Amino acid sequence: NTVVKPLINGLHSSRIVIINNDVRMQDQEWGAEHAPNVDVNSMANLTLIKGAGALQYSGDAVGGVIVAETAKVPVKDSIYGKTIFSGASNGRGAILTSKVTKSYKSGWHASMQGTLKHFGDFESPNYVLSNTGIFERNTSVHIGFNQFSYGFEAYYSIFKNEIGILRASHLGGAQDQIRALNSDKPLILNDFTYNIEAPNQDVTHHLARIKGFKRLDNFGKLSIQYDFQRNNRLEFDIRRGADKNKASLDLQLDTHTLMLDLDSHLTDELNFKAGLLGRYQNNYANPNTGVRRLIPDYDKYDLGIYSILNYRVNDLLLLEAGGRFDYTFMDIFKYYRSSFWESRNYDVLFSEIVVKEINNQILTNPELNFNNASATLGATYIFSDSNKIFFNYSLASRAPNPSELFSEGLHHSASRIELGDLSFNSEVGHKIAATFQHTNDIFSFSINPYLNSISDFIVIEPTEIQQTIRGNFQVWEYRQTNAQLLGVDIDASYNFTENLRFNHQFSLVKGKDKTKDEPLISMPPVNTKNEIVYSNPKIKNIRLALQSEYTFRQNEFPNNNFEVFIPETQTNEMVDFSTPPNAYHLLNFNSSIDFNISKKSTLTVGLNITNILNTSYRNYLNRLRYYADDLGRNFLLNIKINY
């Protein structure tokens, strides 16, 4: 309900790059448990890029690039804005967001936006999900000057979010862990509250950007941008005594980026883009938490260069090609436990990086270099006004992130111990995708099959249960393998009448661990959505939609089960981490209607109902599914005023 990441063709987290107002988000995005620090209420457009254009932003987007942008400001004398209020029954909370923009025909413009979001404990159909509230506060300011030949803009935002982590996911002993996995309901159930107690996250993200551009005759548009981000992530565990209110994880990530881009229309048929990037990043893991640091201190340097060509052969055929090279250098200081260091054979493999030994601790200074090449080749062919086909081959390479390399401890928000591996190489993915698209006034559809073969693919999977002084937790370890993802996405729409439409979506992906010759863990199951929509612009722009969402059971999964010793009974018991939850069906309803309250103001009222039948279900990709059901029925009232 509060920690969700985009999923593209079966991939997520570090393999999906998110661009927020021309800035690549740098916010400890290594895990599926960390939601992007983006205020969706401030966005006007979301664009998914999977072709050559993705190389402008990144070479390591093995899954794709999502570009989130605010609305363009017109060059005229105007003042306008919007205010949105949303109230929801599940969580018994509300969201209030407002934005106002002032523009001038001289090209000057300024806007300010803010969001306040507060929810208490969310609920499954049968019980309260204790300690799952959220309190979010966001503000942004945007100032700029825009003419055809030149312009500049400055942007600043602060995003602050407090997120409760399901209380029942932090347990006492091994027996409690097994009871939780076998129970139909959480072992810890409390009454509804707005309080956010431990375990919880507290994230503050600052983003500042300055950008300017100049159009040069017979050369193109030259842009330069500097941006700075500071991400401070606090994670609080259940602690006693003097450390009760002290964070167990305290990370500060500072990122400086400088970019230079050229966009040139060489001829009417040929367009050329090129750019340079330099980035410096510093991560500081506060040692005063009193807990072993999950992620170490490090300095990271990135240099990148790219070029993209688009060539229109004729009115029917468009070709695109691009290449990119990224160099990454990481300078890390990390303490290893002697027992862990030796168990991984690091004392033999990496003896040269040891700085000193202190009791049972080994201070190391790894210096890692990664050279990553990326490329893409694509074509679009138009058969007729109604039919076109897209083809794309892409090579993407991704350096392992600090979590995958150095994790060694309790990841509180994920409720598990995570272990990385210092010996990892870069992932290298080869993806072939095609899309056939048919559009007309009655029936439209697109079919997108793809094959993604990734060498040194990094997976994380459960290996055991471990007792710590702070409780009993699952242990998940990263490893590298060769993987293959084969899938297809289908979208279709049929208009019965001018006002009545049927929409269909279908998504299937099969992931295979080619090294072990078994299915990949955490692959999304087959799912399909079918929707009936009635809309009528003549009757106050009314829109009514009923959606059926069916998620199949994931029948292809690896066996990661293992035995654990139960001290209370002096027995070994099998722990089932592998078996996915059952298939489930959800019904959703959404509606909206517009009212003109003045010549320049519109009031839009919407009512949405999710999980109408209050179905109990568990999502295979939800890491907390081991402990509780997903969300129950939710009534959501939206009121939007444009003025």
XYZ file of C-alpha atoms in Angstrom:
643
model
C 0.000 0.000 0.000
C 2.902 2.381 0.570
C 6.019 0.663 -0.808
C 5.488 -0.089 -4.496
C 7.923 -0.085 -7.421
C 7.305 -0.056 -11.163
C 7.510 -3.444 -12.891
C 8.423 -3.651 -16.609
C 8.577 -6.985 -18.437
C 9.242 -8.816 -15.153
C 12.028 -6.461 -13.937
C 12.074 -3.796 -11.208
C 14.250 -1.911 -8.669
C 17.763 -1.055 -9.934
C 16.877 -2.331 -13.405
C 14.241 0.409 -13.833
C 15.536 3.978 -14.081
C 13.183 6.765 -12.956
C 13.717 10.282 -14.308
C 12.042 12.962 -12.184
C 11.965 16.353 -13.927
C 15.075 15.517 -15.996
C 16.911 14.148 -12.948
C 17.742 10.480 -12.468
C 16.512 9.525 -9.008
C 19.289 8.466 -6.616
C 17.550 7.301 -3.486
C 18.855 3.954 -2.190
C 16.697 2.331 -4.857
C 18.474 -1.033 -4.653
C 15.597 -2.992 -3.103
C 11.958 -3.635 -3.929
C 11.126 -2.385 -0.419
C 12.081 1.248 -1.142
C 9.440 3.181 -3.054
C 10.633 5.954 -5.412
C 10.779 9.324 -3.642
C 8.544 10.990 -6.218
C 5.377 12.976 -5.531
C 3.049 11.592 -8.197
C 0.648 14.482 -7.602
C 3.186 16.906 -9.083
C 3.468 14.984 -12.360
C 1.568 15.733 -15.571
C 3.104 13.086 -17.875
C 4.555 9.613 -17.418
C 6.470 8.167 -20.373
C 7.904 4.665 -20.688
C 10.978 4.422 -22.934
C 12.324 1.059 -24.077
C 14.041 2.036 -27.363
C 17.126 4.043 -28.327
C 15.852 7.086 -26.437
C 16.562 5.292 -23.145
C 20.314 5.653 -23.765
C 20.016 9.408 -23.251
C 19.204 8.757 -19.609
C 21.044 5.554 -18.786
C 22.813 2.497 -20.100
C 21.919 0.268 -17.145
C 18.127 0.328 -17.568
C 17.856 -3.406 -18.239
C 14.068 -3.129 -17.827
C 13.356 0.377 -19.125
C 13.201 4.069 -18.280
C 10.216 5.894 -16.766
C 10.211 9.649 -17.347
C 8.008 11.715 -15.008
C 7.478 15.340 -16.044
C 5.535 18.355 -14.852
C 3.228 20.191 -17.264
C 4.722 22.603 -19.801
C 4.124 26.262 -18.995
C 2.643 28.385 -21.823
C 4.406 31.588 -22.876
C 1.571 34.006 -22.076
C 0.222 36.162 -19.244
C -1.735 33.772 -17.052
C -2.242 32.431 -13.551
C -3.795 29.029 -12.996
C -3.756 26.102 -10.612
C -5.422 23.000 -9.267
C -6.324 21.559 -5.886
C -7.085 17.890 -5.279
C -8.569 16.319 -2.166
C -8.795 12.544 -1.796
C -10.336 10.686 1.126
C -10.114 6.904 1.546
C -11.891 4.442 3.817
C -9.046 1.916 4.006
C -6.459 3.582 6.198
C -9.057 6.219 7.130
C -6.896 8.954 5.664
C -6.701 11.695 3.095
C -4.447 13.394 0.571
C -4.440 17.132 -0.114
C -2.367 18.554 -2.956
C -2.349 21.987 -4.561
C -0.355 23.737 -7.271
C -0.384 27.290 -8.623
C 1.477 28.600 -11.696
C 2.109 32.178 -12.859
C 3.359 32.772 -16.404
C 4.199 35.840 -18.498
C 4.296 36.380 -22.249
C 7.897 37.509 -21.808
C 8.764 33.862 -21.022
C 9.129 34.102 -17.240
C 7.158 31.593 -15.178
C 7.015 30.259 -11.623
C 5.045 27.557 -9.837
C 4.706 26.144 -6.345
C 3.235 22.801 -5.351
C 2.652 20.944 -2.096
C 1.167 17.646 -0.911
C 0.072 16.368 2.480
C -0.807 12.682 2.856
C -1.779 10.952 6.113
C -3.196 7.471 6.642
C -3.513 5.217 9.651
C -3.271 1.434 9.706
C -4.515 -0.187 6.524
C -6.776 -3.221 6.679
C -7.111 -6.585 5.012
C -10.643 -8.008 4.631
C -10.471 -9.696 8.064
C -8.085 -7.725 10.264
C -6.098 -4.540 10.789
C -2.580 -4.540 9.334
C -0.975 -3.123 12.459
C 1.648 -0.388 12.031
C 1.164 0.263 8.307
C 0.314 3.966 8.434
C 1.961 6.691 6.371
C 2.641 10.412 6.808
C 4.000 12.179 3.712
C 4.835 15.871 3.148
C 6.154 17.243 -0.143
C 6.881 20.722 -1.513
C 8.388 21.903 -4.794
C 9.238 25.268 -6.375
C 9.905 25.829 -10.076
C 11.184 29.088 -11.675
C 12.163 29.572 -15.303
C 12.542 31.715 -18.382
C 11.640 30.268 -21.760
C 12.156 31.671 -25.241
C 12.491 29.759 -28.485
C 16.209 30.441 -28.840
C 17.268 30.177 -25.200
C 16.024 29.642 -21.669
C 16.796 28.384 -18.189
C 14.980 26.976 -15.198
C 15.588 26.138 -11.556
C 13.728 23.491 -9.589
C 13.775 22.381 -5.954
C 11.728 19.787 -4.116
C 11.705 18.197 -0.692
C 10.020 14.849 -0.151
C 9.527 13.571 3.403
C 7.851 10.269 4.110
C 7.277 8.231 7.270
C 6.157 4.663 6.571
C 5.123 2.027 9.095
C 6.318 -1.553 8.499
C 3.900 -4.370 9.341
C 4.464 -5.143 13.030
C 3.866 -8.869 12.546
C 6.881 -9.120 10.231
C 9.324 -8.709 13.167
C 9.135 -11.803 15.367
C 10.847 -13.456 18.323
C 12.157 -16.993 17.783
C 12.314 -19.617 15.046
C 9.099 -21.205 16.279
C 7.283 -17.848 15.908
C 8.655 -17.490 12.384
C 7.295 -20.895 11.384
C 3.965 -20.208 13.115
C 3.704 -16.956 11.144
C 4.399 -18.677 7.826
C 1.755 -21.314 8.522
C -0.852 -18.953 9.993
C -3.825 -17.504 8.108
C -3.501 -14.226 9.991
C -0.678 -12.142 11.537
C 0.628 -13.214 14.931
C 0.439 -9.584 16.110
C -2.951 -7.856 15.798
C -3.706 -4.472 17.382
C -6.563 -1.989 17.142
C -6.534 0.686 14.440
C -4.312 3.680 15.119
C -2.677 6.592 13.314
C 0.539 6.080 15.278
C 3.615 4.927 13.364
C 5.757 2.836 15.680
C 8.882 0.737 15.110
C 9.593 -0.914 12.748
C 9.300 2.019 10.332
C 11.089 4.117 7.712
C 11.672 7.866 7.772
C 12.937 9.200 4.443
C 13.845 12.767 3.470
C 14.839 13.503 -0.118
C 16.083 16.862 -1.419
C 16.374 17.510 -5.164
C 17.754 20.704 -6.718
C 18.283 21.315 -10.428
C 19.540 24.171 -12.638
C 19.216 23.799 -16.412
C 19.816 26.076 -19.382
C 19.585 25.705 -23.148
C 20.611 27.601 -26.265
C 19.602 26.986 -29.880
C 22.529 27.449 -32.233
C 21.926 28.156 -35.929
C 22.611 25.146 -38.144
C 23.843 23.192 -35.131
C 20.984 22.323 -32.806
C 19.864 22.751 -29.219
C 22.607 22.645 -26.596
C 21.591 21.992 -22.967
C 23.579 21.945 -19.755
C 22.283 20.788 -16.375
C 23.574 20.449 -12.833
C 21.558 18.663 -10.191
C 22.074 17.731 -6.560
C 20.234 15.154 -4.475
C 20.449 14.337 -0.789
C 18.663 11.229 0.425
C 18.559 10.497 4.131
C 17.032 7.125 5.012
C 16.326 6.171 8.614
C 15.004 2.731 9.504
C 13.853 2.057 13.045
C 13.847 -1.396 14.608
C 12.061 -2.547 17.750
C 14.638 -1.638 20.422
C 14.662 -1.367 24.187
C 16.285 0.909 26.755
C 18.334 3.976 25.840
C 18.397 3.025 22.143
C 14.602 2.776 21.847
C 14.263 5.915 19.698
C 17.569 5.556 17.858
C 17.584 4.516 14.195
C 19.037 1.101 13.393
C 19.897 2.213 9.858
C 20.985 5.775 9.068
C 22.166 6.387 5.490
C 22.897 9.707 3.809
C 23.431 9.632 0.051
C 24.666 12.817 -1.667
C 24.746 12.917 -5.477
C 26.159 15.626 -7.786
C 25.518 15.309 -11.543
C 26.609 17.465 -14.484
C 25.188 16.783 -17.964
C 25.755 18.281 -21.404
C 23.327 17.339 -24.219
C 23.056 18.183 -27.909
C 19.881 17.687 -29.963
C 20.502 18.399 -33.645
C 18.271 18.075 -36.695
C 20.995 17.544 -39.271
C 18.476 17.210 -42.111
C 14.717 16.778 -42.428
C 15.308 13.004 -42.320
C 18.170 12.724 -39.836
C 18.159 13.625 -36.142
C 21.223 13.303 -33.923
C 21.512 13.375 -30.139
C 24.661 13.149 -28.066
C 25.710 13.876 -24.526
C 28.232 13.665 -21.721
C 27.632 12.924 -18.033
C 29.742 13.186 -14.913
C 28.499 12.123 -11.475
C 29.959 11.972 -7.986
C 28.163 10.178 -5.169
C 28.988 9.813 -1.494
C 27.242 7.445 0.874
C 27.678 7.868 4.628
C 26.425 5.113 6.919
C 26.188 6.582 10.404
C 28.075 4.286 12.844
C 26.269 5.742 15.872
C 23.244 3.495 15.342
C 24.889 0.810 17.474
C 24.010 -1.738 14.792
C 26.201 -3.279 12.070
C 25.877 -1.073 9.006
C 23.954 -2.789 6.194
C 25.573 -0.576 3.523
C 29.151 0.765 3.982
C 30.641 4.201 3.369
C 31.661 4.696 -0.248
C 32.545 7.235 -2.937
C 31.249 6.499 -6.422
C 32.279 8.177 -9.686
C 30.410 7.799 -12.996
C 31.365 9.019 -16.462
C 29.056 8.470 -19.423
C 28.876 9.315 -23.113
C 26.091 8.513 -25.574
C 24.897 9.185 -29.118
C 21.580 8.424 -30.836
C 20.615 8.612 -34.497
C 17.084 8.648 -35.922
C 16.809 8.345 -39.711
C 13.518 8.535 -41.606
C 14.117 6.505 -44.762
C 10.701 7.429 -46.188
C 7.142 8.029 -44.994
C 6.829 4.350 -44.044
C 10.172 3.446 -42.432
C 12.017 4.993 -39.468
C 15.371 3.621 -38.259
C 17.056 4.360 -34.922
C 20.404 3.383 -33.460
C 22.337 4.380 -30.381
C 25.377 3.600 -28.293
C 26.551 4.460 -24.808
C 29.571 3.800 -22.619
C 29.614 4.203 -18.827
C 32.592 3.961 -16.513
C 32.036 3.464 -12.785
C 34.621 3.597 -10.019
C 33.756 2.780 -6.398
C 36.006 3.462 -3.402
C 34.614 1.641 -0.358
C 35.517 1.270 3.294
C 33.815 -1.668 4.956
C 34.213 -3.744 8.114
C 33.671 -7.485 7.704
C 33.164 -9.994 10.481
C 36.153 -12.360 10.442
C 33.888 -15.408 10.350
C 31.949 -14.067 7.346
C 35.157 -12.956 5.585
C 36.647 -16.432 5.860
C 33.414 -18.322 5.096
C 33.280 -16.553 1.704
C 36.948 -17.352 1.034
C 37.604 -13.606 0.851
C 40.825 -14.082 2.848
C 42.217 -15.844 -0.232
C 40.431 -13.951 -3.017
C 40.763 -10.384 -1.688
C 43.616 -10.402 0.809
C 45.141 -7.299 -0.859
C 42.242 -5.032 0.169
C 42.650 -5.613 3.920
C 43.601 -2.402 5.769
C 43.749 -3.743 9.323
C 42.243 -6.290 11.699
C 40.592 -5.282 14.975
C 39.570 -8.195 17.211
C 37.021 -10.111 15.109
C 36.595 -7.266 12.586
C 38.461 -6.757 9.314
C 38.591 -3.269 7.788
C 38.808 -3.416 3.999
C 39.159 -0.875 1.189
C 37.818 -2.373 -2.055
C 38.347 -0.238 -5.166
C 36.073 -1.470 -7.945
C 35.995 -0.553 -11.640
C 33.130 -1.328 -14.028
C 33.145 -0.650 -17.774
C 29.643 -0.935 -19.216
C 28.738 -0.679 -22.897
C 25.131 -0.356 -24.075
C 23.617 -0.171 -27.547
C 20.314 -0.370 -29.353
C 19.027 -0.805 -32.893
C 15.398 -0.320 -33.841
C 12.967 0.200 -36.681
C 9.371 1.319 -37.136
C 7.481 0.331 -40.265
C 4.023 1.660 -41.151
C 2.020 -0.813 -43.243
C -1.035 1.443 -43.467
C -2.898 4.136 -41.554
C -4.064 1.420 -39.144
C -1.081 -0.923 -38.853
C 2.525 -0.485 -37.826
C 5.273 -2.646 -36.369
C 8.143 -1.746 -34.049
C 11.311 -3.806 -33.698
C 14.105 -3.246 -31.197
C 17.314 -4.960 -30.148
C 19.063 -3.600 -27.082
C 22.226 -4.367 -25.179
C 22.183 -3.113 -21.586
C 24.816 -3.573 -18.899
C 24.417 -2.734 -15.217
C 27.076 -2.565 -12.547
C 26.031 -4.265 -9.282
C 24.717 -1.824 -6.702
C 26.188 -1.431 -3.193
C 23.460 -3.568 -1.631
C 24.212 -6.492 -3.939
C 27.948 -6.180 -3.303
C 28.168 -5.372 0.402
C 24.941 -6.169 2.294
C 25.715 -7.918 5.556
C 23.034 -7.423 8.135
C 19.394 -6.780 8.950
C 17.375 -4.871 6.366
C 14.638 -3.641 8.690
C 12.054 -2.500 6.144
C 12.254 -5.897 4.417
C 12.218 -7.776 7.741
C 15.129 -9.985 6.733
C 18.899 -10.375 6.888
C 20.567 -9.738 3.522
C 24.001 -10.893 2.361
C 25.806 -9.515 -0.703
C 28.853 -10.750 -2.589
C 32.002 -8.740 -3.265
C 32.901 -10.803 -6.358
C 29.935 -9.816 -8.543
C 30.359 -8.737 -12.172
C 28.155 -6.421 -14.228
C 24.875 -7.762 -15.543
C 24.715 -7.835 -19.350
C 21.328 -8.141 -21.025
C 20.451 -8.794 -24.678
C 16.808 -8.028 -25.398
C 14.817 -8.508 -28.590
C 11.324 -7.023 -28.671
C 8.688 -6.431 -31.314
C 5.329 -4.689 -31.179
C 2.543 -4.976 -33.711
C -0.031 -2.187 -33.393
C -3.439 -1.896 -35.035
C -5.654 1.155 -34.506
C -9.014 2.253 -35.867
C -12.233 3.783 -34.565
C -13.746 0.419 -33.576
C -11.017 -2.040 -32.663
C -7.437 -1.372 -31.580
C -4.775 -3.651 -30.162
C -1.037 -4.089 -29.657
C 0.981 -7.271 -29.152
C 4.460 -7.020 -27.625
C 6.508 -10.265 -27.424
C 10.039 -10.048 -26.032
C 13.055 -12.172 -25.158
C 15.617 -10.943 -22.638
C 18.765 -12.986 -22.065
C 20.843 -11.696 -19.126
C 24.260 -12.999 -18.131
C 25.431 -12.601 -14.520
C 21.843 -11.805 -13.508
C 21.714 -10.959 -9.786
C 18.971 -12.661 -7.786
C 18.208 -12.670 -4.081
C 16.607 -15.716 -2.464
C 15.945 -17.170 1.020
C 18.557 -19.563 2.404
C 17.855 -19.984 6.131
C 16.343 -18.557 9.312
C 18.700 -16.850 11.754
C 18.280 -15.803 15.378
C 19.640 -12.369 16.376
C 19.505 -10.343 19.573
C 16.726 -8.318 17.885
C 14.586 -11.318 16.913
C 14.316 -14.092 14.383
C 14.598 -13.253 10.676
C 14.739 -14.856 7.279
C 18.175 -14.779 5.619
C 18.228 -13.842 1.919
C 21.430 -14.062 -0.127
C 22.367 -12.487 -3.451
C 23.917 -14.671 -6.149
C 24.664 -14.399 -9.869
C 23.341 -16.667 -12.585
C 22.469 -16.650 -16.269
C 18.813 -15.856 -16.818
C 16.276 -15.717 -19.599
C 12.962 -13.846 -19.575
C 10.409 -14.672 -22.260
C 7.091 -12.862 -22.290
C 4.304 -11.054 -24.075
C 2.107 -8.035 -23.280
C -1.246 -7.550 -25.026
C -3.490 -4.483 -24.988
C -6.819 -4.299 -26.799
C -9.805 -1.967 -26.981
C -13.200 -2.436 -28.674
C -15.802 0.334 -29.037
C -19.324 -1.099 -28.945
C -20.786 2.367 -29.426
C -19.549 5.947 -29.334
C -19.837 5.932 -25.542
C -19.272 2.282 -24.541
C -15.829 0.672 -24.725
C -14.201 -2.617 -23.665
C -10.510 -2.653 -22.626
C -8.322 -5.722 -22.230
C -4.784 -6.209 -20.897
C -2.797 -9.434 -20.644
C 0.743 -9.939 -19.356
C 2.842 -13.103 -19.254
C 6.523 -13.536 -18.425
C 8.470 -16.746 -17.871
C 11.795 -16.415 -16.087
C 14.376 -19.208 -16.185
C 17.589 -19.684 -14.234
C 19.648 -21.194 -17.060
C 22.563 -22.087 -14.784
C 20.426 -24.192 -12.441
C 17.869 -25.133 -15.122
C 14.950 -24.057 -12.918
C 12.455 -21.169 -12.762
C 13.603 -17.775 -11.484
C 12.324 -16.641 -8.119
C 9.991 -13.622 -7.830
C 8.706 -13.575 -11.395
C 5.245 -11.948 -11.717
C 2.460 -14.465 -12.393
C 0.204 -14.233 -15.445
C -2.402 -11.516 -15.009
C -5.212 -10.061 -17.061
C -7.485 -7.031 -16.737
C -10.830 -6.549 -18.463
C -12.775 -3.311 -18.213
C -16.107 -1.941 -19.409
C -16.089 1.857 -19.728
C -18.992 4.220 -20.333
C -18.029 7.826 -21.089
C -20.080 10.714 -22.404
C -18.543 14.186 -22.899
C -22.024 15.608 -23.503
C -23.270 14.649 -20.034
C -20.790 16.537 -17.838
C -17.956 14.368 -19.165
C -19.208 11.451 -17.080
C -17.084 8.314 -16.934
C -18.064 4.977 -15.351
C -15.805 1.911 -15.417
C -15.998 -1.600 -13.970
C -12.746 -3.544 -14.006
C -12.076 -7.251 -13.488
C -8.492 -8.091 -12.508
C -7.458 -11.751 -12.393
C -3.998 -12.848 -11.234
C -3.139 -16.487 -11.813
C -1.144 -18.603 -9.410
C 2.575 -18.626 -10.170
C 3.147 -22.299 -10.979
C 6.805 -21.937 -11.996
C 9.065 -21.286 -9.014
C 12.311 -22.667 -7.527
C 12.438 -24.796 -4.409
C 14.054 -22.659 -1.700
C 12.643 -24.610 1.233
C 14.964 -25.705 4.051
C 14.889 -27.231 7.520
C 15.311 -25.228 10.713
C 16.004 -26.412 14.252
C 13.343 -25.543 16.861
C 14.993 -25.278 20.329
C 11.639 -25.431 22.151
C 10.778 -28.855 20.725
C 14.318 -30.073 19.890
C 13.110 -30.945 16.394
C 13.844 -29.961 12.802
C 10.966 -28.536 10.815
C 10.661 -27.799 7.107
C 10.116 -24.114 6.275
C 8.103 -23.436 3.117
C 9.332 -20.163 1.627
C 8.699 -21.211 -1.948
C 5.044 -22.056 -2.509
C 3.285 -19.067 -4.114
C -0.151 -17.946 -2.936
C -3.328 -18.928 -4.750
C -4.810 -17.145 -7.753
C -7.204 -14.306 -6.979
C -9.821 -12.140 -8.661
C -10.486 -8.481 -7.836
C -13.307 -6.220 -8.971
C -12.708 -2.466 -9.109
C -14.964 0.471 -9.950
C -14.012 4.027 -10.858
C -16.024 7.025 -11.970
C -15.794 10.768 -12.482
C -17.985 13.702 -13.501
C -17.203 17.358 -14.283
C -19.043 20.488 -13.155
C -18.353 23.966 -14.524
C -18.370 26.243 -11.486
C -17.290 29.328 -13.465
C -15.993 30.257 -16.915
C -12.465 29.336 -15.928
C -12.980 26.781 -13.168
C -13.947 23.104 -13.310
C -14.880 20.805 -10.445
C -14.257 17.083 -11.017
C -15.722 14.580 -8.562
C -14.672 10.935 -8.662
C -15.584 7.814 -6.708
C -13.369 4.728 -6.876
C -13.869 1.382 -5.160
C -11.034 -1.148 -5.166
C -11.494 -4.798 -4.219
C -15.283 -4.400 -4.258
C -15.930 -7.967 -3.047
C -13.451 -7.575 -0.148
C -11.476 -10.580 -1.375
C -8.714 -12.025 0.794
C -5.562 -12.544 -1.258
C -1.773 -12.442 -1.179
C 0.428 -11.057 -3.957
C 3.388 -13.313 -4.826
C 5.687 -10.291 -5.285
C 4.802 -8.738 -1.922
C 7.689 -9.577 0.422
C 5.355 -9.266 3.441
C 2.911 -11.858 2.042
C 4.472 -14.403 4.411
C 2.844 -12.610 7.335
C -0.472 -11.080 6.214
C -3.130 -10.730 3.516
C -3.169 -7.803 1.122
C -5.538 -4.808 1.261
C -9.296 -5.163 1.579
C -12.076 -3.036 0.120
C -11.371 0.677 -0.238
C -13.698 3.583 -1.045
C -11.831 6.553 -2.486
C -13.457 9.956 -3.033
C -11.596 12.456 -5.266
C -12.437 16.139 -5.598
C -10.389 18.213 -8.047
C -10.735 21.917 -8.810
C -8.978 23.417 -11.830
C -8.871 27.212 -11.727
